[in-house]
């Protein structure tokens, strides 16, 4: 039962990470590629981390005291991913716009010409 | 002084969690942890603690209440992006919204939430705390008036950010 849950979570995580890499190849410019590169990888990584946490908790419950370490450390990794992934995407997008890269096929650009 | 104590306690709790190995901590581990937490807390007291708004337990309750809704929006965002990855139907643009938030915590929460939710990515923020958002599927009705309506872009996240951070 628990093995199935772990495999399902791993499968969902890997599927979203694959979608993210397809998006990186298919989208036309840096901003839309960041969409694929931040959302899908964060969501996929959450599921992979959840699978690792469930495995650690399960083994800990079964009597192996050391395995709680996996759960705690994966939780910290998850929090770090959740905080740094959007921040990094924001920094890349801002740097791209400041160095003059226009969004491809844009219907509106409110930031155009503004050097904040 | 209060900032030093707060950051030291935070560092010590992190140390305890990171060195936990299933059994209770040894005395030498605890002593080393206190010394290290004092050093790290002294070094980071001005970075970690800006004000004491987050010491209010009400804000933590709001954060806890916000998380399920945030994950729901995030799941929706991922299916939306997956759909656009597979079909290639995009209609992008950069729009400006004025959520009217003052504090740094609130604007950071909002910007990070926006980046992780449906088809939007925050690009820049100016001095008046207006956000510039790259939107992958711009809707026609938002383009008509100039102070943009933020409801279609990020639903009611600004209200949540206000409750958490202001």
Short mmCIF file of C-alpha atoms in Angstrom, two decimals, chain A residues 90 94 98 110-111 114-116, chain B residues 96-99 101 104 107 123-132:
data_model
loop_
_atom_site.label_atom_id
_atom_site.label_comp_id
_atom_site.label_asym_id
_atom_site.label_seq_id
_atom_site.Cartn_x
_atom_site.Cartn_y
_atom_site.Cartn_z
CA UNK A 90 11.88 36.98 -10.44
CA UNK A 94 13.94 41.46 -14.04
CA UNK A 98 16.48 45.53 -17.89
CA UNK A 110 3.34 48.24 -19.18
CA UNK A 111 7.01 48.14 -18.17
CA UNK A 114 10.41 52.53 -17.71
CA UNK A 115 13.78 52.25 -16.00
CA UNK A 116 12.82 51.68 -12.42
CA UNK B 96 1.04 46.51 -14.04
CA UNK B 97 -1.06 46.06 -10.91
CA UNK B 98 -1.30 48.24 -7.80
CA UNK B 99 -2.19 45.97 -4.89
CA UNK B 101 0.44 46.94 0.05
CA UNK B 104 8.06 44.25 2.62
CA UNK B 107 4.81 42.40 -1.04
CA UNK B 123 9.04 40.73 -13.21
CA UNK B 124 9.60 43.96 -11.33
CA UNK B 125 8.45 46.16 -8.46
CA UNK B 126 8.80 49.94 -8.28
CA UNK B 127 9.03 52.44 -5.41
CA UNK B 128 5.25 52.70 -4.96
CA UNK B 129 5.07 48.90 -4.62
CA UNK B 130 3.37 48.40 -7.96
CA UNK B 131 4.05 44.96 -9.38
CA UNK B 132 4.82 44.30 -13.05
#
